[in-house]
């Protein structure tokens, strides 16, 4: 995992995470993570995450434990009515969403007391971390920044950088 994090970090000129909160790579990569972590999900985020597939719960628990990003769960399971609303608003493209059965979750980066919707570079770094941890855990996922799962990030026409789903 450390090689991927170093590679992703080298792609950006400015640090995505302030130096004072950046854990050492050795701390991230060690198999046992200390009980006390830098970030914790809020009660509301935990309630939303608990509506999702157990693999998503496990995966995003580990992502948060890495200490690289503070995260918030925006949505877990959705009703069909909510999905119709998001399609009408152009925020989703399908009524056959994996959110309807708990196989998808929207997880956003939380900075300075609010959701950061705009730092796309940070979401690409987060994606690298999620993919790495998913592979380590044997969990197959798809990200809304690369729907085709083809490692060609320039061909995605509908970006949903907070969206993750089980394959």
mmCIF file of N, CA and C in Angstrom, residues 6-145:
data_model
loop_
_atom_site.group_PDB
_atom_site.id
_atom_site.type_symbol
_atom_site.label_atom_id
_atom_site.label_comp_id
_atom_site.label_asym_id
_atom_site.label_seq_id
_atom_site.Cartn_x
_atom_site.Cartn_y
_atom_site.Cartn_z
ATOM 1 N N UNK A 6 2.575 6.728 -1.941
ATOM 2 C CA UNK A 6 3.667 7.602 -2.359
ATOM 3 C C UNK A 6 3.487 8.043 -3.805
ATOM 4 N N UNK A 7 3.063 7.123 -4.662
ATOM 5 C CA UNK A 7 2.844 7.458 -6.065
ATOM 6 C C UNK A 7 1.744 8.510 -6.205
ATOM 7 N N UNK A 8 0.623 8.285 -5.528
ATOM 8 C CA UNK A 8 -0.485 9.236 -5.616
ATOM 9 C C UNK A 8 -0.097 10.598 -5.052
ATOM 10 N N UNK A 9 0.619 10.589 -3.941
ATOM 11 C CA UNK A 9 1.034 11.850 -3.326
ATOM 12 C C UNK A 9 1.992 12.614 -4.231
ATOM 13 N N UNK A 10 2.836 11.897 -4.980
ATOM 14 C CA UNK A 10 3.796 12.568 -5.852
ATOM 15 C C UNK A 10 3.134 13.247 -7.045
ATOM 16 N N UNK A 11 1.898 12.893 -7.341
ATOM 17 C CA UNK A 11 1.203 13.478 -8.481
ATOM 18 C C UNK A 11 0.733 14.908 -8.219
ATOM 19 N N UNK A 12 0.772 15.326 -6.989
ATOM 20 C CA UNK A 12 0.243 16.628 -6.635
ATOM 21 C C UNK A 12 1.336 17.514 -6.067
ATOM 22 N N UNK A 13 1.274 18.792 -6.415
ATOM 23 C CA UNK A 13 2.304 19.730 -5.949
ATOM 24 C C UNK A 13 2.095 20.119 -4.496
ATOM 25 N N UNK A 14 0.863 20.457 -4.144
ATOM 26 C CA UNK A 14 0.619 20.866 -2.780
ATOM 27 C C UNK A 14 0.137 19.656 -1.968
ATOM 28 N N UNK A 15 0.503 19.596 -0.692
ATOM 29 C CA UNK A 15 0.054 18.454 0.110
ATOM 30 C C UNK A 15 -1.454 18.490 0.283
ATOM 31 N N UNK A 16 -2.073 17.350 0.216
ATOM 32 C CA UNK A 16 -3.511 17.245 0.366
ATOM 33 C C UNK A 16 -3.870 17.242 1.847
ATOM 34 N N UNK A 17 -2.974 16.716 2.661
ATOM 35 C CA UNK A 17 -3.205 16.611 4.093
ATOM 36 C C UNK A 17 -2.134 17.441 4.789
ATOM 37 N N UNK A 18 -2.501 18.272 5.735
ATOM 38 C CA UNK A 18 -1.483 19.057 6.427
ATOM 39 C C UNK A 18 -0.447 18.140 7.067
ATOM 40 N N UNK A 19 0.787 18.562 7.054
ATOM 41 C CA UNK A 19 1.879 17.745 7.570
ATOM 42 C C UNK A 19 1.669 17.316 9.016
ATOM 43 N N UNK A 20 1.087 18.182 9.844
ATOM 44 C CA UNK A 20 0.933 17.830 11.255
ATOM 45 C C UNK A 20 -0.024 16.659 11.479
ATOM 46 N N UNK A 21 -0.909 16.341 10.516
ATOM 47 C CA UNK A 21 -1.833 15.225 10.702
ATOM 48 C C UNK A 21 -1.513 14.035 9.810
ATOM 49 N N UNK A 22 -0.461 14.137 9.008
ATOM 50 C CA UNK A 22 -0.123 13.051 8.106
ATOM 51 C C UNK A 22 0.611 11.956 8.867
ATOM 52 N N UNK A 23 0.027 10.760 8.969
ATOM 53 C CA UNK A 23 0.733 9.681 9.645
ATOM 54 C C UNK A 23 1.870 9.165 8.774
ATOM 55 N N UNK A 24 2.849 8.553 9.416
ATOM 56 C CA UNK A 24 3.949 7.956 8.677
ATOM 57 C C UNK A 24 3.420 6.771 7.888
ATOM 58 N N UNK A 25 3.985 6.544 6.715
ATOM 59 C CA UNK A 25 3.554 5.449 5.852
ATOM 60 C C UNK A 25 3.640 4.118 6.610
ATOM 61 N N UNK A 26 4.674 3.932 7.423
ATOM 62 C CA UNK A 26 4.820 2.687 8.177
ATOM 63 C C UNK A 26 3.645 2.466 9.123
ATOM 64 N N UNK A 27 3.093 3.556 9.658
ATOM 65 C CA UNK A 27 1.954 3.433 10.559
ATOM 66 C C UNK A 27 0.698 3.005 9.814
ATOM 67 N N UNK A 28 0.552 3.467 8.581
ATOM 68 C CA UNK A 28 -0.623 3.121 7.788
ATOM 69 C C UNK A 28 -0.559 1.667 7.358
ATOM 70 N N UNK A 29 0.626 1.228 6.978
ATOM 71 C CA UNK A 29 0.783 -0.099 6.389
ATOM 72 C C UNK A 29 0.807 -1.222 7.419
ATOM 73 N N UNK A 30 1.023 -0.904 8.689
ATOM 74 C CA UNK A 30 1.122 -2.005 9.649
ATOM 75 C C UNK A 30 -0.228 -2.686 9.807
ATOM 76 N N UNK A 31 -0.213 -4.003 9.983
ATOM 77 C CA UNK A 31 -1.465 -4.759 9.990
ATOM 78 C C UNK A 31 -2.408 -4.406 11.138
ATOM 79 N N UNK A 32 -1.883 -4.158 12.324
ATOM 80 C CA UNK A 32 -2.753 -3.861 13.454
ATOM 81 C C UNK A 32 -2.786 -2.353 13.672
ATOM 82 N N UNK A 33 -3.959 -1.786 13.582
ATOM 83 C CA UNK A 33 -4.118 -0.346 13.771
ATOM 84 C C UNK A 33 -4.521 -0.095 15.216
ATOM 85 N N UNK A 34 -3.873 0.883 15.832
ATOM 86 C CA UNK A 34 -4.168 1.196 17.229
ATOM 87 C C UNK A 34 -5.633 1.552 17.397
ATOM 88 N N UNK A 35 -6.148 1.308 18.593
ATOM 89 C CA UNK A 35 -7.558 1.600 18.862
ATOM 90 C C UNK A 35 -7.870 3.083 18.697
ATOM 91 N N UNK A 36 -6.965 3.942 19.156
ATOM 92 C CA UNK A 36 -7.193 5.376 19.070
ATOM 93 C C UNK A 36 -6.767 5.854 17.695
ATOM 94 N N UNK A 37 -7.701 6.321 16.904
ATOM 95 C CA UNK A 37 -7.385 6.803 15.563
ATOM 96 C C UNK A 37 -7.645 8.294 15.483
ATOM 97 N N UNK A 38 -7.117 8.891 14.457
ATOM 98 C CA UNK A 38 -7.239 10.326 14.264
ATOM 99 C C UNK A 38 -8.687 10.745 14.031
ATOM 100 N N UNK A 39 -9.410 9.948 13.231
ATOM 101 C CA UNK A 39 -10.780 10.293 12.873
ATOM 102 C C UNK A 39 -11.744 9.180 13.283
ATOM 103 N N UNK A 40 -12.984 9.575 13.520
ATOM 104 C CA UNK A 40 -14.054 8.617 13.827
ATOM 105 C C UNK A 40 -15.307 9.056 13.081
ATOM 106 N N UNK A 41 -16.113 8.072 12.659
ATOM 107 C CA UNK A 41 -17.388 8.414 12.043
ATOM 108 C C UNK A 41 -18.324 8.975 13.101
ATOM 109 N N UNK A 42 -19.123 9.956 12.717
ATOM 110 C CA UNK A 42 -20.142 10.475 13.612
ATOM 111 C C UNK A 42 -21.230 9.418 13.781
ATOM 112 N N UNK A 43 -22.090 9.624 14.763
ATOM 113 C CA UNK A 43 -23.208 8.705 14.982
ATOM 114 C C UNK A 43 -24.090 8.627 13.728
ATOM 115 N N UNK A 44 -24.331 9.760 13.112
ATOM 116 C CA UNK A 44 -25.167 9.813 11.913
ATOM 117 C C UNK A 44 -24.512 9.051 10.756
ATOM 118 N N UNK A 45 -23.205 9.225 10.578
ATOM 119 C CA UNK A 45 -22.501 8.489 9.525
ATOM 120 C C UNK A 45 -22.540 6.993 9.783
ATOM 121 N N UNK A 46 -22.334 6.603 11.039
ATOM 122 C CA UNK A 46 -22.383 5.175 11.373
ATOM 123 C C UNK A 46 -23.755 4.579 11.085
ATOM 124 N N UNK A 47 -24.803 5.320 11.413
ATOM 125 C CA UNK A 47 -26.160 4.835 11.147
ATOM 126 C C UNK A 47 -26.391 4.625 9.648
ATOM 127 N N UNK A 48 -25.889 5.534 8.831
ATOM 128 C CA UNK A 48 -26.031 5.390 7.381
ATOM 129 C C UNK A 48 -25.181 4.240 6.860
ATOM 130 N N UNK A 49 -23.956 4.127 7.362
ATOM 131 C CA UNK A 49 -23.065 3.061 6.915
ATOM 132 C C UNK A 49 -23.607 1.686 7.296
ATOM 133 N N UNK A 50 -24.277 1.600 8.428
ATOM 134 C CA UNK A 50 -24.839 0.323 8.878
ATOM 135 C C UNK A 50 -25.973 -0.178 7.974
ATOM 136 N N UNK A 51 -26.506 0.688 7.113
ATOM 137 C CA UNK A 51 -27.538 0.254 6.167
ATOM 138 C C UNK A 51 -26.919 -0.414 4.939
ATOM 139 N N UNK A 52 -25.597 -0.373 4.848
ATOM 140 C CA UNK A 52 -24.886 -0.862 3.655
ATOM 141 C C UNK A 52 -24.352 -2.280 3.860
ATOM 142 N N UNK A 53 -23.963 -2.872 2.763
ATOM 143 C CA UNK A 53 -23.366 -4.203 2.735
ATOM 144 C C UNK A 53 -22.218 -4.282 3.752
ATOM 145 N N UNK A 54 -22.086 -5.402 4.472
ATOM 146 C CA UNK A 54 -21.017 -5.538 5.471
ATOM 147 C C UNK A 54 -19.612 -5.282 4.914
ATOM 148 N N UNK A 55 -19.374 -5.627 3.646
ATOM 149 C CA UNK A 55 -18.053 -5.360 3.071
ATOM 150 C C UNK A 55 -17.781 -3.868 2.951
ATOM 151 N N UNK A 56 -18.805 -3.078 2.643
ATOM 152 C CA UNK A 56 -18.626 -1.625 2.585
ATOM 153 C C UNK A 56 -18.373 -1.062 3.987
ATOM 154 N N UNK A 57 -19.070 -1.605 4.979
ATOM 155 C CA UNK A 57 -18.850 -1.176 6.354
ATOM 156 C C UNK A 57 -17.400 -1.432 6.768
ATOM 157 N N UNK A 58 -16.946 -2.633 6.493
ATOM 158 C CA UNK A 58 -15.575 -3.027 6.848
ATOM 159 C C UNK A 58 -14.558 -2.163 6.110
ATOM 160 N N UNK A 59 -14.758 -2.008 4.804
ATOM 161 C CA UNK A 59 -13.814 -1.265 3.979
ATOM 162 C C UNK A 59 -13.682 0.181 4.429
ATOM 163 N N UNK A 60 -14.805 0.869 4.606
ATOM 164 C CA UNK A 60 -14.704 2.283 4.951
ATOM 165 C C UNK A 60 -14.314 2.502 6.411
ATOM 166 N N UNK A 61 -14.528 1.512 7.243
ATOM 167 C CA UNK A 61 -13.953 1.568 8.590
ATOM 168 C C UNK A 61 -12.433 1.577 8.514
ATOM 169 N N UNK A 62 -11.887 0.726 7.653
ATOM 170 C CA UNK A 62 -10.434 0.665 7.478
ATOM 171 C C UNK A 62 -9.891 1.931 6.814
ATOM 172 N N UNK A 63 -10.631 2.462 5.867
ATOM 173 C CA UNK A 63 -10.197 3.703 5.210
ATOM 174 C C UNK A 63 -10.115 4.822 6.245
ATOM 175 N N UNK A 64 -11.108 4.937 7.083
ATOM 176 C CA UNK A 64 -11.104 5.976 8.109
ATOM 177 C C UNK A 64 -9.963 5.743 9.097
ATOM 178 N N UNK A 65 -9.727 4.485 9.463
ATOM 179 C CA UNK A 65 -8.648 4.150 10.398
ATOM 180 C C UNK A 65 -7.271 4.497 9.854
ATOM 181 N N UNK A 66 -7.136 4.580 8.534
ATOM 182 C CA UNK A 66 -5.832 4.924 7.955
ATOM 183 C C UNK A 66 -5.377 6.299 8.433
ATOM 184 N N UNK A 67 -6.334 7.147 8.810
ATOM 185 C CA UNK A 67 -5.997 8.469 9.322
ATOM 186 C C UNK A 67 -5.651 9.488 8.258
ATOM 187 N N UNK A 68 -5.800 9.133 6.991
ATOM 188 C CA UNK A 68 -5.422 10.058 5.925
ATOM 189 C C UNK A 68 -6.501 11.084 5.614
ATOM 190 N N UNK A 69 -7.738 10.707 5.819
ATOM 191 C CA UNK A 69 -8.852 11.614 5.537
ATOM 192 C C UNK A 69 -9.899 11.483 6.625
ATOM 193 N N UNK A 70 -10.532 12.598 6.941
ATOM 194 C CA UNK A 70 -11.736 12.564 7.751
ATOM 195 C C UNK A 70 -12.878 12.384 6.760
ATOM 196 N N UNK A 71 -13.774 11.451 7.050
ATOM 197 C CA UNK A 71 -14.837 11.108 6.111
ATOM 198 C C UNK A 71 -16.202 11.218 6.758
ATOM 199 N N UNK A 72 -17.201 11.427 5.926
ATOM 200 C CA UNK A 72 -18.578 11.394 6.368
ATOM 201 C C UNK A 72 -19.391 10.571 5.376
ATOM 202 N N UNK A 73 -20.337 9.817 5.879
ATOM 203 C CA UNK A 73 -21.205 9.022 5.011
ATOM 204 C C UNK A 73 -22.400 9.901 4.650
ATOM 205 N N UNK A 74 -22.526 10.195 3.366
ATOM 206 C CA UNK A 74 -23.594 11.064 2.885
ATOM 207 C C UNK A 74 -24.890 10.269 2.743
ATOM 208 N N UNK A 75 -24.780 9.098 2.103
ATOM 209 C CA UNK A 75 -25.963 8.247 1.944
ATOM 210 C C UNK A 75 -25.565 6.786 1.886
ATOM 211 N N UNK A 76 -26.419 5.963 2.489
ATOM 212 C CA UNK A 76 -26.317 4.517 2.377
ATOM 213 C C UNK A 76 -27.497 4.049 1.550
ATOM 214 N N UNK A 77 -28.387 3.299 2.177
ATOM 215 C CA UNK A 77 -29.586 2.831 1.472
ATOM 216 C C UNK A 77 -30.485 4.020 1.152
ATOM 217 N N UNK A 78 -31.078 3.979 -0.050
ATOM 218 C CA UNK A 78 -32.030 5.010 -0.479
ATOM 219 C C UNK A 78 -33.370 4.369 -0.796
ATOM 220 N N UNK A 79 -34.388 5.178 -0.661
ATOM 221 C CA UNK A 79 -35.702 4.739 -1.119
ATOM 222 C C UNK A 79 -35.788 4.975 -2.625
ATOM 223 N N UNK A 80 -36.735 4.328 -3.268
ATOM 224 C CA UNK A 80 -36.954 4.542 -4.699
ATOM 225 C C UNK A 80 -37.359 5.998 -4.956
ATOM 226 N N UNK A 81 -38.135 6.574 -4.050
ATOM 227 C CA UNK A 81 -38.547 7.968 -4.205
ATOM 228 C C UNK A 81 -37.333 8.900 -4.200
ATOM 229 N N UNK A 82 -36.400 8.655 -3.292
ATOM 230 C CA UNK A 82 -35.180 9.471 -3.218
ATOM 231 C C UNK A 82 -34.358 9.286 -4.501
ATOM 232 N N UNK A 83 -34.286 8.063 -4.996
ATOM 233 C CA UNK A 83 -33.526 7.796 -6.216
ATOM 234 C C UNK A 83 -34.153 8.527 -7.401
ATOM 235 N N UNK A 84 -35.472 8.513 -7.486
ATOM 236 C CA UNK A 84 -36.161 9.240 -8.560
ATOM 237 C C UNK A 84 -35.849 10.734 -8.485
ATOM 238 N N UNK A 85 -35.819 11.266 -7.270
ATOM 239 C CA UNK A 85 -35.507 12.679 -7.079
ATOM 240 C C UNK A 85 -34.099 12.992 -7.577
ATOM 241 N N UNK A 86 -33.125 12.149 -7.248
ATOM 242 C CA UNK A 86 -31.743 12.379 -7.666
ATOM 243 C C UNK A 86 -31.583 12.269 -9.183
ATOM 244 N N UNK A 87 -32.309 11.358 -9.805
ATOM 245 C CA UNK A 87 -32.276 11.249 -11.266
ATOM 246 C C UNK A 87 -32.859 12.526 -11.877
ATOM 247 N N UNK A 88 -33.978 12.995 -11.337
ATOM 248 C CA UNK A 88 -34.619 14.214 -11.848
ATOM 249 C C UNK A 88 -33.692 15.426 -11.714
ATOM 250 N N UNK A 89 -32.881 15.457 -10.650
ATOM 251 C CA UNK A 89 -31.944 16.566 -10.419
ATOM 252 C C UNK A 89 -30.648 16.406 -11.211
ATOM 253 N N UNK A 90 -30.488 15.266 -11.900
ATOM 254 C CA UNK A 90 -29.263 15.017 -12.658
ATOM 255 C C UNK A 90 -28.099 14.550 -11.810
ATOM 256 N N UNK A 91 -28.357 14.192 -10.566
ATOM 257 C CA UNK A 91 -27.294 13.733 -9.666
ATOM 258 C C UNK A 91 -27.103 12.231 -9.728
ATOM 259 N N UNK A 92 -27.972 11.544 -10.419
ATOM 260 C CA UNK A 92 -27.856 10.106 -10.667
ATOM 261 C C UNK A 92 -28.382 9.849 -12.073
ATOM 262 N N UNK A 93 -27.974 8.714 -12.625
ATOM 263 C CA UNK A 93 -28.357 8.408 -14.009
ATOM 264 C C UNK A 93 -29.276 7.196 -14.122
ATOM 265 N N UNK A 94 -29.578 6.538 -13.008
ATOM 266 C CA UNK A 94 -30.336 5.298 -13.102
ATOM 267 C C UNK A 94 -31.337 5.154 -11.961
ATOM 268 N N UNK A 95 -32.435 4.483 -12.259
ATOM 269 C CA UNK A 95 -33.383 4.108 -11.204
ATOM 270 C C UNK A 95 -33.045 2.733 -10.652
ATOM 271 N N UNK A 96 -32.042 2.083 -11.233
ATOM 272 C CA UNK A 96 -31.604 0.767 -10.791
ATOM 273 C C UNK A 96 -30.324 0.902 -9.969
ATOM 274 N N UNK A 97 -30.311 1.823 -9.045
ATOM 275 C CA UNK A 97 -29.131 2.118 -8.236
ATOM 276 C C UNK A 97 -28.848 1.018 -7.219
ATOM 277 N N UNK A 98 -27.573 0.801 -6.979
ATOM 278 C CA UNK A 98 -27.171 -0.154 -5.940
ATOM 279 C C UNK A 98 -27.437 0.392 -4.542
ATOM 280 N N UNK A 99 -27.766 1.679 -4.459
ATOM 281 C CA UNK A 99 -28.155 2.251 -3.168
ATOM 282 C C UNK A 99 -29.472 1.644 -2.674
ATOM 283 N N UNK A 100 -30.293 1.198 -3.585
ATOM 284 C CA UNK A 100 -31.613 0.690 -3.209
ATOM 285 C C UNK A 100 -31.533 -0.582 -2.375
ATOM 286 N N UNK A 101 -30.482 -1.381 -2.575
ATOM 287 C CA UNK A 101 -30.349 -2.624 -1.799
ATOM 288 C C UNK A 101 -29.173 -2.605 -0.831
ATOM 289 N N UNK A 102 -28.528 -1.445 -0.646
ATOM 290 C CA UNK A 102 -27.433 -1.344 0.311
ATOM 291 C C UNK A 102 -26.081 -1.751 -0.239
ATOM 292 N N UNK A 103 -25.995 -1.939 -1.555
ATOM 293 C CA UNK A 103 -24.725 -2.333 -2.178
ATOM 294 C C UNK A 103 -23.891 -1.132 -2.593
ATOM 295 N N UNK A 104 -24.323 0.074 -2.219
ATOM 296 C CA UNK A 104 -23.575 1.291 -2.551
ATOM 297 C C UNK A 104 -23.604 2.248 -1.368
ATOM 298 N N UNK A 105 -22.577 3.107 -1.342
ATOM 299 C CA UNK A 105 -22.478 4.119 -0.299
ATOM 300 C C UNK A 105 -21.850 5.369 -0.907
ATOM 301 N N UNK A 106 -22.273 6.520 -0.429
ATOM 302 C CA UNK A 106 -21.650 7.785 -0.803
ATOM 303 C C UNK A 106 -20.865 8.274 0.414
ATOM 304 N N UNK A 107 -19.556 8.381 0.236
ATOM 305 C CA UNK A 107 -18.665 8.788 1.319
ATOM 306 C C UNK A 107 -17.901 10.022 0.864
ATOM 307 N N UNK A 108 -18.011 11.104 1.624
ATOM 308 C CA UNK A 108 -17.378 12.371 1.254
ATOM 309 C C UNK A 108 -16.246 12.710 2.217
ATOM 310 N N UNK A 109 -15.328 13.508 1.707
ATOM 311 C CA UNK A 109 -14.229 14.019 2.530
ATOM 312 C C UNK A 109 -14.771 15.177 3.360
ATOM 313 N N UNK A 110 -14.415 15.175 4.623
ATOM 314 C CA UNK A 110 -14.893 16.172 5.579
ATOM 315 C C UNK A 110 -13.706 17.033 5.996
ATOM 316 N N UNK A 111 -13.775 18.342 5.710
ATOM 317 C CA UNK A 111 -12.679 19.263 6.034
ATOM 318 C C UNK A 111 -13.238 20.505 6.705
ATOM 319 N N UNK A 112 -12.559 20.942 7.717
ATOM 320 C CA UNK A 112 -12.909 22.199 8.384
ATOM 321 C C UNK A 112 -14.387 22.275 8.768
ATOM 322 N N UNK A 113 -14.924 21.168 9.249
ATOM 323 C CA UNK A 113 -16.294 21.152 9.736
ATOM 324 C C UNK A 113 -17.375 21.076 8.683
ATOM 325 N N UNK A 114 -16.995 20.788 7.421
ATOM 326 C CA UNK A 114 -18.015 20.666 6.380
ATOM 327 C C UNK A 114 -17.544 19.705 5.290
ATOM 328 N N UNK A 115 -18.491 19.267 4.483
ATOM 329 C CA UNK A 115 -18.172 18.367 3.381
ATOM 330 C C UNK A 115 -17.433 19.137 2.300
ATOM 331 N N UNK A 116 -16.349 18.552 1.816
ATOM 332 C CA UNK A 116 -15.595 19.140 0.709
ATOM 333 C C UNK A 116 -16.022 18.432 -0.573
ATOM 334 N N UNK A 117 -16.853 19.089 -1.347
ATOM 335 C CA UNK A 117 -17.358 18.509 -2.596
ATOM 336 C C UNK A 117 -16.423 18.790 -3.762
ATOM 337 N N UNK A 118 -15.517 19.756 -3.622
ATOM 338 C CA UNK A 118 -14.807 20.311 -4.774
ATOM 339 C C UNK A 118 -13.367 19.866 -4.979
ATOM 340 N N UNK A 119 -12.716 19.288 -3.997
ATOM 341 C CA UNK A 119 -11.300 18.932 -4.133
ATOM 342 C C UNK A 119 -11.161 17.594 -4.850
ATOM 343 N N UNK A 120 -11.292 17.620 -6.175
ATOM 344 C CA UNK A 120 -11.268 16.370 -6.943
ATOM 345 C C UNK A 120 -9.944 15.642 -6.787
ATOM 346 N N UNK A 121 -8.839 16.375 -6.641
ATOM 347 C CA UNK A 121 -7.540 15.708 -6.452
ATOM 348 C C UNK A 121 -7.557 14.841 -5.201
ATOM 349 N N UNK A 122 -8.151 15.348 -4.145
ATOM 350 C CA UNK A 122 -8.215 14.579 -2.906
ATOM 351 C C UNK A 122 -9.056 13.318 -3.086
ATOM 352 N N UNK A 123 -10.137 13.403 -3.870
ATOM 353 C CA UNK A 123 -10.973 12.232 -4.100
ATOM 354 C C UNK A 123 -10.239 11.164 -4.920
ATOM 355 N N UNK A 124 -9.362 11.588 -5.822
ATOM 356 C CA UNK A 124 -8.567 10.608 -6.576
ATOM 357 C C UNK A 124 -7.552 9.925 -5.664
ATOM 358 N N UNK A 125 -6.966 10.671 -4.741
ATOM 359 C CA UNK A 125 -6.059 10.058 -3.765
ATOM 360 C C UNK A 125 -6.841 9.098 -2.872
ATOM 361 N N UNK A 126 -8.000 9.548 -2.405
ATOM 362 C CA UNK A 126 -8.847 8.685 -1.587
ATOM 363 C C UNK A 126 -9.199 7.401 -2.342
ATOM 364 N N UNK A 127 -9.482 7.522 -3.630
ATOM 365 C CA UNK A 127 -9.815 6.335 -4.432
ATOM 366 C C UNK A 127 -8.660 5.341 -4.437
ATOM 367 N N UNK A 128 -7.450 5.833 -4.549
ATOM 368 C CA UNK A 128 -6.294 4.937 -4.505
ATOM 369 C C UNK A 128 -6.207 4.186 -3.191
ATOM 370 N N UNK A 129 -6.500 4.872 -2.105
ATOM 371 C CA UNK A 129 -6.481 4.244 -0.788
ATOM 372 C C UNK A 129 -7.600 3.212 -0.677
ATOM 373 N N UNK A 130 -8.796 3.585 -1.127
ATOM 374 C CA UNK A 130 -9.931 2.661 -1.059
ATOM 375 C C UNK A 130 -9.651 1.409 -1.891
ATOM 376 N N UNK A 131 -9.185 1.595 -3.123
ATOM 377 C CA UNK A 131 -8.889 0.444 -3.979
ATOM 378 C C UNK A 131 -7.816 -0.456 -3.359
ATOM 379 N N UNK A 132 -6.789 0.142 -2.779
ATOM 380 C CA UNK A 132 -5.715 -0.636 -2.161
ATOM 381 C C UNK A 132 -6.238 -1.454 -0.987
ATOM 382 N N UNK A 133 -6.993 -0.823 -0.108
ATOM 383 C CA UNK A 133 -7.531 -1.537 1.050
ATOM 384 C C UNK A 133 -8.558 -2.576 0.616
ATOM 385 N N UNK A 134 -9.353 -2.273 -0.396
ATOM 386 C CA UNK A 134 -10.329 -3.246 -0.901
ATOM 387 C C UNK A 134 -9.616 -4.487 -1.421
ATOM 388 N N UNK A 135 -8.534 -4.279 -2.148
ATOM 389 C CA UNK A 135 -7.772 -5.429 -2.673
ATOM 390 C C UNK A 135 -7.203 -6.258 -1.531
ATOM 391 N N UNK A 136 -6.665 -5.593 -0.520
ATOM 392 C CA UNK A 136 -6.120 -6.310 0.640
ATOM 393 C C UNK A 136 -7.193 -7.136 1.343
ATOM 394 N N UNK A 137 -8.418 -6.634 1.347
ATOM 395 C CA UNK A 137 -9.517 -7.314 2.042
ATOM 396 C C UNK A 137 -10.279 -8.279 1.131
ATOM 397 N N UNK A 138 -9.912 -8.334 -0.150
ATOM 398 C CA UNK A 138 -10.606 -9.214 -1.088
ATOM 399 C C UNK A 138 -12.006 -8.729 -1.437
ATOM 400 N N UNK A 139 -12.193 -7.417 -1.452
ATOM 401 C CA UNK A 139 -13.492 -6.815 -1.745
ATOM 402 C C UNK A 139 -13.422 -6.145 -3.109
ATOM 403 N N UNK A 140 -14.353 -6.491 -4.005
ATOM 404 C CA UNK A 140 -14.402 -5.872 -5.336
ATOM 405 C C UNK A 140 -15.349 -4.681 -5.299
ATOM 406 N N UNK A 141 -14.825 -3.521 -5.686
ATOM 407 C CA UNK A 141 -15.628 -2.298 -5.654
ATOM 408 C C UNK A 141 -15.512 -1.552 -6.977
ATOM 409 N N UNK A 142 -16.488 -0.679 -7.188
ATOM 410 C CA UNK A 142 -16.474 0.229 -8.332
ATOM 411 C C UNK A 142 -16.687 1.634 -7.794
ATOM 412 N N UNK A 143 -15.994 2.584 -8.419
ATOM 413 C CA UNK A 143 -16.015 3.973 -7.966
ATOM 414 C C UNK A 143 -16.694 4.846 -9.013
ATOM 415 N N UNK A 144 -17.405 5.860 -8.566
ATOM 416 C CA UNK A 144 -18.083 6.794 -9.450
ATOM 417 C C UNK A 144 -17.158 7.727 -10.211
ATOM 418 N N UNK A 145 -15.864 7.587 -10.018
ATOM 419 C CA UNK A 145 -14.887 8.339 -10.799
ATOM 420 C C UNK A 145 -14.315 7.505 -11.932
#
